[in-house]
Coordinates of C-alpha atoms and ligand atoms in Angstrom, one line a residue:
X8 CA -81.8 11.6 74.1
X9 CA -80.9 12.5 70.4
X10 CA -81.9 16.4 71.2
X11 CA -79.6 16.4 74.0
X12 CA -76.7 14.7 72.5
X13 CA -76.9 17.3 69.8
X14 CA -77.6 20.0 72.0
X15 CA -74.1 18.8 73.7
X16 CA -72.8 18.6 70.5
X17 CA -73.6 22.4 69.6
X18 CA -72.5 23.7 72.8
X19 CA -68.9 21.9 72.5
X20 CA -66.2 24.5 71.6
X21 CA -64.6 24.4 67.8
X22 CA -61.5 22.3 68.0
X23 CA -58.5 24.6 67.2
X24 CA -57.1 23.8 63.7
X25 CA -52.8 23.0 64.5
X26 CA -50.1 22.3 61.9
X27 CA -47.5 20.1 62.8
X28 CA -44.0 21.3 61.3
X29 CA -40.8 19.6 62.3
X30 CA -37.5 21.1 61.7
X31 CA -33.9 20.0 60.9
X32 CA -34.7 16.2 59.1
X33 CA -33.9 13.9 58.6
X34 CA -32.5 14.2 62.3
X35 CA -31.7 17.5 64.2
X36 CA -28.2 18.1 65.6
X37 CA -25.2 16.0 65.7
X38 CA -25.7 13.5 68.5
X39 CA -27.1 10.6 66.5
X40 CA -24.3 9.6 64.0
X41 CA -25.0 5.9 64.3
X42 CA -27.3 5.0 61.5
X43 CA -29.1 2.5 63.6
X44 CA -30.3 5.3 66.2
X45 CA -31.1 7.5 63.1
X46 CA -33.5 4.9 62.3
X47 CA -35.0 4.1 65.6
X48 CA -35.3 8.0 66.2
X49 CA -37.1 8.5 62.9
X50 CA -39.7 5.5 63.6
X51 CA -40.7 6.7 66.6
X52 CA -41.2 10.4 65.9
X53 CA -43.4 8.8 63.0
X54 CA -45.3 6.4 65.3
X55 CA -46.3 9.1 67.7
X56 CA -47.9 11.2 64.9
X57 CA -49.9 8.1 63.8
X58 CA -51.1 7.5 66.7
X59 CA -52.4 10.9 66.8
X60 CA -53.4 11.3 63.4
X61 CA -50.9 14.3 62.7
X62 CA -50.6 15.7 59.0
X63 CA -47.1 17.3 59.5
X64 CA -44.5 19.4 57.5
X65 CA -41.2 17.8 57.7
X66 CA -38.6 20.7 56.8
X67 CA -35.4 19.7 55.6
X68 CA -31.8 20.6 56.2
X69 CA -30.2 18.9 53.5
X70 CA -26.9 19.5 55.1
X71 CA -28.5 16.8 57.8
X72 CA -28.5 13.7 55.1
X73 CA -25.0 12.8 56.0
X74 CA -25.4 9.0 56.1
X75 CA -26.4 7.1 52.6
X76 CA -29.5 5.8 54.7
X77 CA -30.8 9.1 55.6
X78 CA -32.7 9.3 52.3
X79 CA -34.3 6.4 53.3
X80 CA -35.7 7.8 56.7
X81 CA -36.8 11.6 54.2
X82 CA -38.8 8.2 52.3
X83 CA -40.5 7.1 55.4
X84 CA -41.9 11.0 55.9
X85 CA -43.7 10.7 52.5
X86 CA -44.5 7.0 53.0
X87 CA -46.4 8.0 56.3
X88 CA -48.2 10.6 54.5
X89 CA -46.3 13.4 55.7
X90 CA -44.9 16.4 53.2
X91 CA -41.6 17.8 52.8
X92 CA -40.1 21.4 52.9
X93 CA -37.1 22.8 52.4
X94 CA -35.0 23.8 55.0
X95 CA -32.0 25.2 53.3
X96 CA -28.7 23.5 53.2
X97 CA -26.5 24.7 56.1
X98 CA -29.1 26.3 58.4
X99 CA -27.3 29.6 58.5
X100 CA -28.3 32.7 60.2
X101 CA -28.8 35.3 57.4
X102 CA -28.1 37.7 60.2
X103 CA -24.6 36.9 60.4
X104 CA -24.2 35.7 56.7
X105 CA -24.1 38.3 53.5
X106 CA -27.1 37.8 51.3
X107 CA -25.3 36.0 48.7
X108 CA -23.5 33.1 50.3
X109 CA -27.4 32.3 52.6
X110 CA -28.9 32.6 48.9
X111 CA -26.4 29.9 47.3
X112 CA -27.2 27.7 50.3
X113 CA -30.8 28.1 50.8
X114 CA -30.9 27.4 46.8
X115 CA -28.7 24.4 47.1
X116 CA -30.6 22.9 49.5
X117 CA -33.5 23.8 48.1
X118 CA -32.2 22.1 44.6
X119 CA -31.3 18.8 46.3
X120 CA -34.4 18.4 47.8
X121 CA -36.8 19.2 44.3
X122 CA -34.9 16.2 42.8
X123 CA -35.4 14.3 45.6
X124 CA -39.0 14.6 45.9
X125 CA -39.5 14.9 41.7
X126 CA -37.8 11.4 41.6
X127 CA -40.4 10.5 43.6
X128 CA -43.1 11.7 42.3
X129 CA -43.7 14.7 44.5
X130 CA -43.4 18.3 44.7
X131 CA -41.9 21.5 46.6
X132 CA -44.2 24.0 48.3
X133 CA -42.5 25.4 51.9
X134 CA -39.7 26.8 52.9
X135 CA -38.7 27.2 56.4
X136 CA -36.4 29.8 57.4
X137 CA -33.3 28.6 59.8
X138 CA -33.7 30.1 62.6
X139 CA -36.9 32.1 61.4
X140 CA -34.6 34.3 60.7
X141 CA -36.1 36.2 57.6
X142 CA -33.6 39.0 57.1
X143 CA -32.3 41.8 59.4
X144 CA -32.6 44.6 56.8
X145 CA -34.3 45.0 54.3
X146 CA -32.1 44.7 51.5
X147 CA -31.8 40.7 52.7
X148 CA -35.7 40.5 53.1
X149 CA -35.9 41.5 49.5
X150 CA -33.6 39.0 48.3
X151 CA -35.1 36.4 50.1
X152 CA -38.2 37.3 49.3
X153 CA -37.3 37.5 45.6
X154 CA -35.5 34.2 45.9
X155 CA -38.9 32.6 47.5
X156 CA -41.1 34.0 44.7
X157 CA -38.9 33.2 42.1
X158 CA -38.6 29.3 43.0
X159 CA -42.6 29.5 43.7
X160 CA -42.0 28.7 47.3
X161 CA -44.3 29.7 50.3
X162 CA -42.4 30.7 53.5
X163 CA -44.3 28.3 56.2
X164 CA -44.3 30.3 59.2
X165 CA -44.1 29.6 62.4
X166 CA -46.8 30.9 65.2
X167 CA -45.8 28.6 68.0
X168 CA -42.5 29.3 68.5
X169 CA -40.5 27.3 71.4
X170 CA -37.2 25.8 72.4
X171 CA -38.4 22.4 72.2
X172 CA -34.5 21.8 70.7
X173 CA -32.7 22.8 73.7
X174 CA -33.9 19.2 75.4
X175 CA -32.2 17.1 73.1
X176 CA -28.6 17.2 74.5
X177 CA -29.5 16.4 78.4
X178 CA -32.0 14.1 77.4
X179 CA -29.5 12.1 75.3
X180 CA -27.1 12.1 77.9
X181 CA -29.5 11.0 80.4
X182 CA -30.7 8.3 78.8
X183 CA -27.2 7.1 77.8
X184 CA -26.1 7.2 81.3
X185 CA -29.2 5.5 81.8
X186 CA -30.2 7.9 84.6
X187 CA -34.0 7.6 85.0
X188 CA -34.2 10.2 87.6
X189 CA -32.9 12.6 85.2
X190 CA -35.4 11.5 82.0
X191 CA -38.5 12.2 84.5
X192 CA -37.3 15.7 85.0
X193 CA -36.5 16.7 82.1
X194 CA -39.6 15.1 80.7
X195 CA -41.7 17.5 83.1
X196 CA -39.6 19.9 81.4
X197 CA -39.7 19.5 77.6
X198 CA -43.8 19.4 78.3
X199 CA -44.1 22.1 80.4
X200 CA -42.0 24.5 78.2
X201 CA -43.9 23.6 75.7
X202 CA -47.3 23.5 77.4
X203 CA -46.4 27.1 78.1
X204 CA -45.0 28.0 74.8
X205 CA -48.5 26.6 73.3
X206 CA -51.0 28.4 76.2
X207 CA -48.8 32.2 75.1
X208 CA -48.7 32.2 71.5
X209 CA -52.4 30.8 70.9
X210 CA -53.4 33.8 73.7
X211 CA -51.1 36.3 71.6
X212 CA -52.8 35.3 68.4
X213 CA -55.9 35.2 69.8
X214 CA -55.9 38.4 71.1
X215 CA -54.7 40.1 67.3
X216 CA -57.0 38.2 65.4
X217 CA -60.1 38.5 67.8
X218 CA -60.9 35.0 67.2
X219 CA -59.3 31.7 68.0
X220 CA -56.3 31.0 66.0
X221 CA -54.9 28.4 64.1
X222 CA -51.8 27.2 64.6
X223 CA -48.0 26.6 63.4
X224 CA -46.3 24.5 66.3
X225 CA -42.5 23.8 65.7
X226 CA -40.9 20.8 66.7
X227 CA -37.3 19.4 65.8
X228 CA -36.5 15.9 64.7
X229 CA -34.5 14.6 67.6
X230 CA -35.1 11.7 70.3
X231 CA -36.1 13.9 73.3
X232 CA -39.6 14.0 70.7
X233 CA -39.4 10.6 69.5
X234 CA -39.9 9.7 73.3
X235 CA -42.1 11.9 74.3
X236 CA -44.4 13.4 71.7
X237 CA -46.6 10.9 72.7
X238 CA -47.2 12.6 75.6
X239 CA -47.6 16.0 74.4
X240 CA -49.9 15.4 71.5
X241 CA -52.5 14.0 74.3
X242 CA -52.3 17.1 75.8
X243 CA -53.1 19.1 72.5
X244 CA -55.9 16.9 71.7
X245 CA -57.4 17.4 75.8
X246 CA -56.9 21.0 75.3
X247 CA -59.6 21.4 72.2
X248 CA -56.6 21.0 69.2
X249 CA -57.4 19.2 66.2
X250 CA -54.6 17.9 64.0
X251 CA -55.0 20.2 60.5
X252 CA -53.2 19.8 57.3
X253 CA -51.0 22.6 55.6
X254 CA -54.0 23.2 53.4
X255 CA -56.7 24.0 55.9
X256 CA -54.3 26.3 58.2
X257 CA -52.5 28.4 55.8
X258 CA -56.3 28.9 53.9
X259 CA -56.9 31.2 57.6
X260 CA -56.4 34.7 55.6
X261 CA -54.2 35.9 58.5
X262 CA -51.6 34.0 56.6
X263 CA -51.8 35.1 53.3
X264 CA -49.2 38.2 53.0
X265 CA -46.9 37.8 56.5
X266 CA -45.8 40.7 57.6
X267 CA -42.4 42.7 56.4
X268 CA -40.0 43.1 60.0
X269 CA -36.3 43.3 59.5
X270 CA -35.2 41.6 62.7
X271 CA -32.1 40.2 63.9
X272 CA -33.6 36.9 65.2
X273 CA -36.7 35.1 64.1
X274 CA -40.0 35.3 66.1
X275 CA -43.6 33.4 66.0
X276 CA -45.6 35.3 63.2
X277 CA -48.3 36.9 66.5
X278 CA -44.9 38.4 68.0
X279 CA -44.0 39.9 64.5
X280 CA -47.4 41.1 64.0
X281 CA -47.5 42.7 67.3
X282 CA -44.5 44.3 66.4
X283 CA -45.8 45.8 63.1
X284 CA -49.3 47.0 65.1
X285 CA -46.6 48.9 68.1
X286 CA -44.5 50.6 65.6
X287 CA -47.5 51.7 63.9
X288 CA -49.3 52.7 67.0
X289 CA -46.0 54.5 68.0
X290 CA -45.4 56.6 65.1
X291 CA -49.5 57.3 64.7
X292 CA -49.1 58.7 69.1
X293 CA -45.8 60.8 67.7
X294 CA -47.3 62.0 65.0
X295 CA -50.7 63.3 67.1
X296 CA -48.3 65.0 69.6
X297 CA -46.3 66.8 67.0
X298 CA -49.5 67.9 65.9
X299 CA -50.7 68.8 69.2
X300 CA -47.6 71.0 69.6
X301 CA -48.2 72.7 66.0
X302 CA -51.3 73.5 67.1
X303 CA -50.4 74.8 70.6
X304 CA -47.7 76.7 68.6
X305 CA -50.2 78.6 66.8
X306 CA -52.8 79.7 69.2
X307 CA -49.8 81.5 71.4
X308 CA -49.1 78.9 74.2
X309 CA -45.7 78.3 74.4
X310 CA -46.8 76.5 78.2
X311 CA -48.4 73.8 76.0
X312 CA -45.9 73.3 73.3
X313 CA -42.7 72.9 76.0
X314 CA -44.9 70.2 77.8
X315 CA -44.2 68.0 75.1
X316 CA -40.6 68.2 76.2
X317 CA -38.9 65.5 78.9
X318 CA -37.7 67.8 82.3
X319 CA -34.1 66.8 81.2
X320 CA -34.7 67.1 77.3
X321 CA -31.6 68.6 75.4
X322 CA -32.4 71.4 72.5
X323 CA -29.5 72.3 70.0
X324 CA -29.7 74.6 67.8
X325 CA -27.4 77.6 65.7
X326 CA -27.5 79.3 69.2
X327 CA -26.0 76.4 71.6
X328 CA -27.4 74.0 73.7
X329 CA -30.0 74.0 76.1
X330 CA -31.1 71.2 79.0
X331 CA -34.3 70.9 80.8
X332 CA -37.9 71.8 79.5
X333 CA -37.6 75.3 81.9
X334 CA -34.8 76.2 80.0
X335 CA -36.3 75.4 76.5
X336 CA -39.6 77.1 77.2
X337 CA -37.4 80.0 78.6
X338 CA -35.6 80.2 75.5
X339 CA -38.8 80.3 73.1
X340 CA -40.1 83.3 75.7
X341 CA -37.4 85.3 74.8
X342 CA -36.8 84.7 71.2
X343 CA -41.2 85.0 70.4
X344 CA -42.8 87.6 73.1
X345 CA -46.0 86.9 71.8
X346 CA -48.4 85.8 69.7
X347 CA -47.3 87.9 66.6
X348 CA -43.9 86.8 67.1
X349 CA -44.8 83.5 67.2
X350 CA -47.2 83.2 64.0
X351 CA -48.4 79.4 62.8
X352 CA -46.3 76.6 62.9
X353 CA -46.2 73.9 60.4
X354 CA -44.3 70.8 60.5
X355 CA -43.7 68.5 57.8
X356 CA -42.8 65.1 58.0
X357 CA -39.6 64.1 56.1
X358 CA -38.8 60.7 57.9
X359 CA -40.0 58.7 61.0
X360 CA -37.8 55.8 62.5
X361 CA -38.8 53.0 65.6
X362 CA -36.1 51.5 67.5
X363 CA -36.9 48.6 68.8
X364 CA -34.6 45.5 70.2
X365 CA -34.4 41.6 71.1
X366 CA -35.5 40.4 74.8
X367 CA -34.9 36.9 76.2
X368 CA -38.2 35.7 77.6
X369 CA -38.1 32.9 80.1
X370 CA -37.8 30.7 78.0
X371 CA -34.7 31.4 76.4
X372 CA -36.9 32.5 73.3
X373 CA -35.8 35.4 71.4
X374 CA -38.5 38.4 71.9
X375 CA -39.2 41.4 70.2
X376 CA -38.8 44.5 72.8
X377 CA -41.5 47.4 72.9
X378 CA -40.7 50.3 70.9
X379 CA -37.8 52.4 72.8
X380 CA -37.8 55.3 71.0
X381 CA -39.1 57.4 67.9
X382 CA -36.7 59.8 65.9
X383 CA -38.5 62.6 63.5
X384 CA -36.9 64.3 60.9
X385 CA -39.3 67.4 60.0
X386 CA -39.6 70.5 58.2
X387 CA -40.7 73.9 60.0
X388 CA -42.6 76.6 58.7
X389 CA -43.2 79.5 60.2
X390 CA -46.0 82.2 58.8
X391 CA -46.3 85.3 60.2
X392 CA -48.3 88.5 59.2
X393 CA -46.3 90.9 57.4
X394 CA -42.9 88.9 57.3
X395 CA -41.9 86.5 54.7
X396 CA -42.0 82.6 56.2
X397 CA -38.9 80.9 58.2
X398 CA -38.6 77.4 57.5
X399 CA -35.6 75.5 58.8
X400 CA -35.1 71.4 59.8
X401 CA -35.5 69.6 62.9
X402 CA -34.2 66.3 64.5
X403 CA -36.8 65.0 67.0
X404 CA -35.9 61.4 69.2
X405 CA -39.0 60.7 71.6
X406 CA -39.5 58.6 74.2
X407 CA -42.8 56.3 75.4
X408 CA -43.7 58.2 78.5
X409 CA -46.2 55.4 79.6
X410 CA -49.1 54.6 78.3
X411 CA -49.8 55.9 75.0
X412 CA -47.6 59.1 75.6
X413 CA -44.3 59.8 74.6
X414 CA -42.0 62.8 75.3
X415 CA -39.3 64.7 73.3
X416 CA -36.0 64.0 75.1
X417 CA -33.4 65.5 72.1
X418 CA -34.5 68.6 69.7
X419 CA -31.8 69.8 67.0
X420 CA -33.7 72.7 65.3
X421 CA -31.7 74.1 62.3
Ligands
LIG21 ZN1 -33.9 24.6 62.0

């Protein structure tokens, strides 16, 4: 009996380690002025997470604390056992702020919330970026950077991304109007976004790390969770999740240096990562095919090196433009009849560039695209017997073919 019960025991899978973090406290939006709904909101986000057992991250927006009780509710976090982040001030978009004016409000914030917490007794660890947004160039990732490392501050990201937020509005109309009908929908909703949300990230990360994944969920402090996280941490626990503190996720390695992505919107840290792995596979394929055409260069087969160009590619160069890969390889026959001619071609990398965009999944989540294109900036060198060397620039823009294949569609050789 014992044998088999431990036998059981071995053969059940690990439970998956998951960090609760909640956004935008004390409460999320603008819909709950009254103080007394604050409160009621606030107990019941905290009574679902007892009941469960769930170690969260509450992250701050200072700019939230608008009512002289709201420090009161930040109190009942820590009383529960919870810990506090920083959330910055105003939540703004450091997309569409200058670096400057996000840093003096991610450092207010930040400020109000160390005294806070020191009065108290209790430190500052995380940051959460608004919108996890963490800079669109990389100038602005710097500086934040800089600013985190500077205040000793860990950026607590965010793997399980979703748009749990996007709830709150109907479901506080709904329940206002006191239309039930409406509540049971969008209760099927709110879990089955996030059901879905939960089921693609931990595949995505999964499938990076080799291995099952722990987790970041984000949540928001509003009443559509209040009311129904209930609900939804039953699921997590029925689908193999354990409850974990900050301490035991962020130890994974996978989250000790995040990656570096200037992006215009913020994405869960497996989309990012993906991102990183594509651009590097991209320019890693670009760079074997420019290879591939150096060498094709060299042994006399112009056939070869032309096939690297899209039917409809455009060359410029001193001479004019040309369109179509006929008329390119054409255009090399005539200007190196043969192998002497042609001598060894060299090419030396002075700058590679990815674009790559924002998609909409069906979710309404912001996305990272594929890569779209590659642009090379090389140097040429031609050596042939008895004639000093030709060297010149080029301008190369690629795109992915399928596959792992891309295809020059613009060449400006100078
Ligand atoms: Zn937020």
């Amino acid at each position: 009996m014992l044998a088999l019960a431990l036998s059981a025991l071995l053969a059940a899978p690990v439970a998956r380690p998951l960090l609760v973090t909640v956004d935008d406290l004390p409460i999320s939006g603008a819909l709950h002025p009254a103080a007394g709904e604050r409160r009621r909101i606030t107990d019941g986000l905290l009574a679902a997470l007892a009941r469960h057992h769930v170690p969260a991250v509450g992250l701050v927006t200072w700019g939230n604390v608008v009512d002289p009780r709201d420090p009161a509710l930040l109190e009942a976090w820590l009383t529960a056992g919870h810990e506090l982040g920083s959330h910055a001030d105003h939540h703004l978009n450091l997309t569409r702020t200058d670096a400057g004016t996000w840093l003096a409000d991610v450092e207010a914030g930040r400020a109000q919330l160390d005294a806070f917490l020191r009065a108290r007794g209790r430190g500052l660890r995380f940051f959460r970026f608004p919108f996890l947004n963490e800079g669109d160039t990389e100038a602005k990732l710097d500086a934040a950077r800089a600013w985190l490392a500077a205040r000793g501050l860990r950026n607590l990201t965010v793997t399980i991304d979703d748009q749990d937020w996007s709830f709150e509005r109907p479901w506080v109309e709904a329940r206002r109007s006191g239309d039930e009908a409406a509540l049971a929908g969008l209760r099927d909703d709110y879990l089955a976004a996030l059901r879905l949300s939960v089921r693609h990230h931990e595949a995505s990360g999964d499938r990076l790390l080799g291995r099952p994944a722990p987790q970041l969920l984000l949540l928001h402090a509003n009443q559509v969770g209040a009311e129904n996280w209930d609900r939804l941490f039953l699921w997590l626990e029925q689908t193999g999740h354990r409850f974990a503190t900050a301490d035991e996720v962020l130890a994974d390695p996978v989250f000790a240096e995040l990656p570096r992505l200037p992006a215009s919107h913020g994405f869960s840290l497996w989309d990012r990562l993906a991102t990183v792995q594509r651009e590097h596979d991209a320019r890693a394929q670009v760079l074997r095919l420019l290879e591939a055409q150096s060498a094709a260069w060299t042994r006399g087969d112009l056939e070869a090196f032309c096939s690297a160009y899209a039917e409809d590619a455009t060359f410029v160069s001193p001479s004019g433009v040309v369109h179509g890969r006929e008329q390119v390889l054409e255009r090399y026959r005539r200007r190196y009849p043969g192998r002497d001619a042609m001598g060894a071609l060299t090419l030396e990398l002075v700058e590679l560039r990815s674009a790559w965009g924002t998609e909409v999944s069906l979710l309404d989540d912001a996305v990272p695209s594929r890569v779209h294109s590659v642009s090379v900036v090389a140097r040429w060198t031609l050596k042939r017997a008895g004639q000093p060397d030709a060297s010149g620039l080029t301008l190369i823009v690629l795109r992915p073919r399928g596959g792992d294949s891309w295809q020059i569609v613009q060449d400006a050789s100078m």
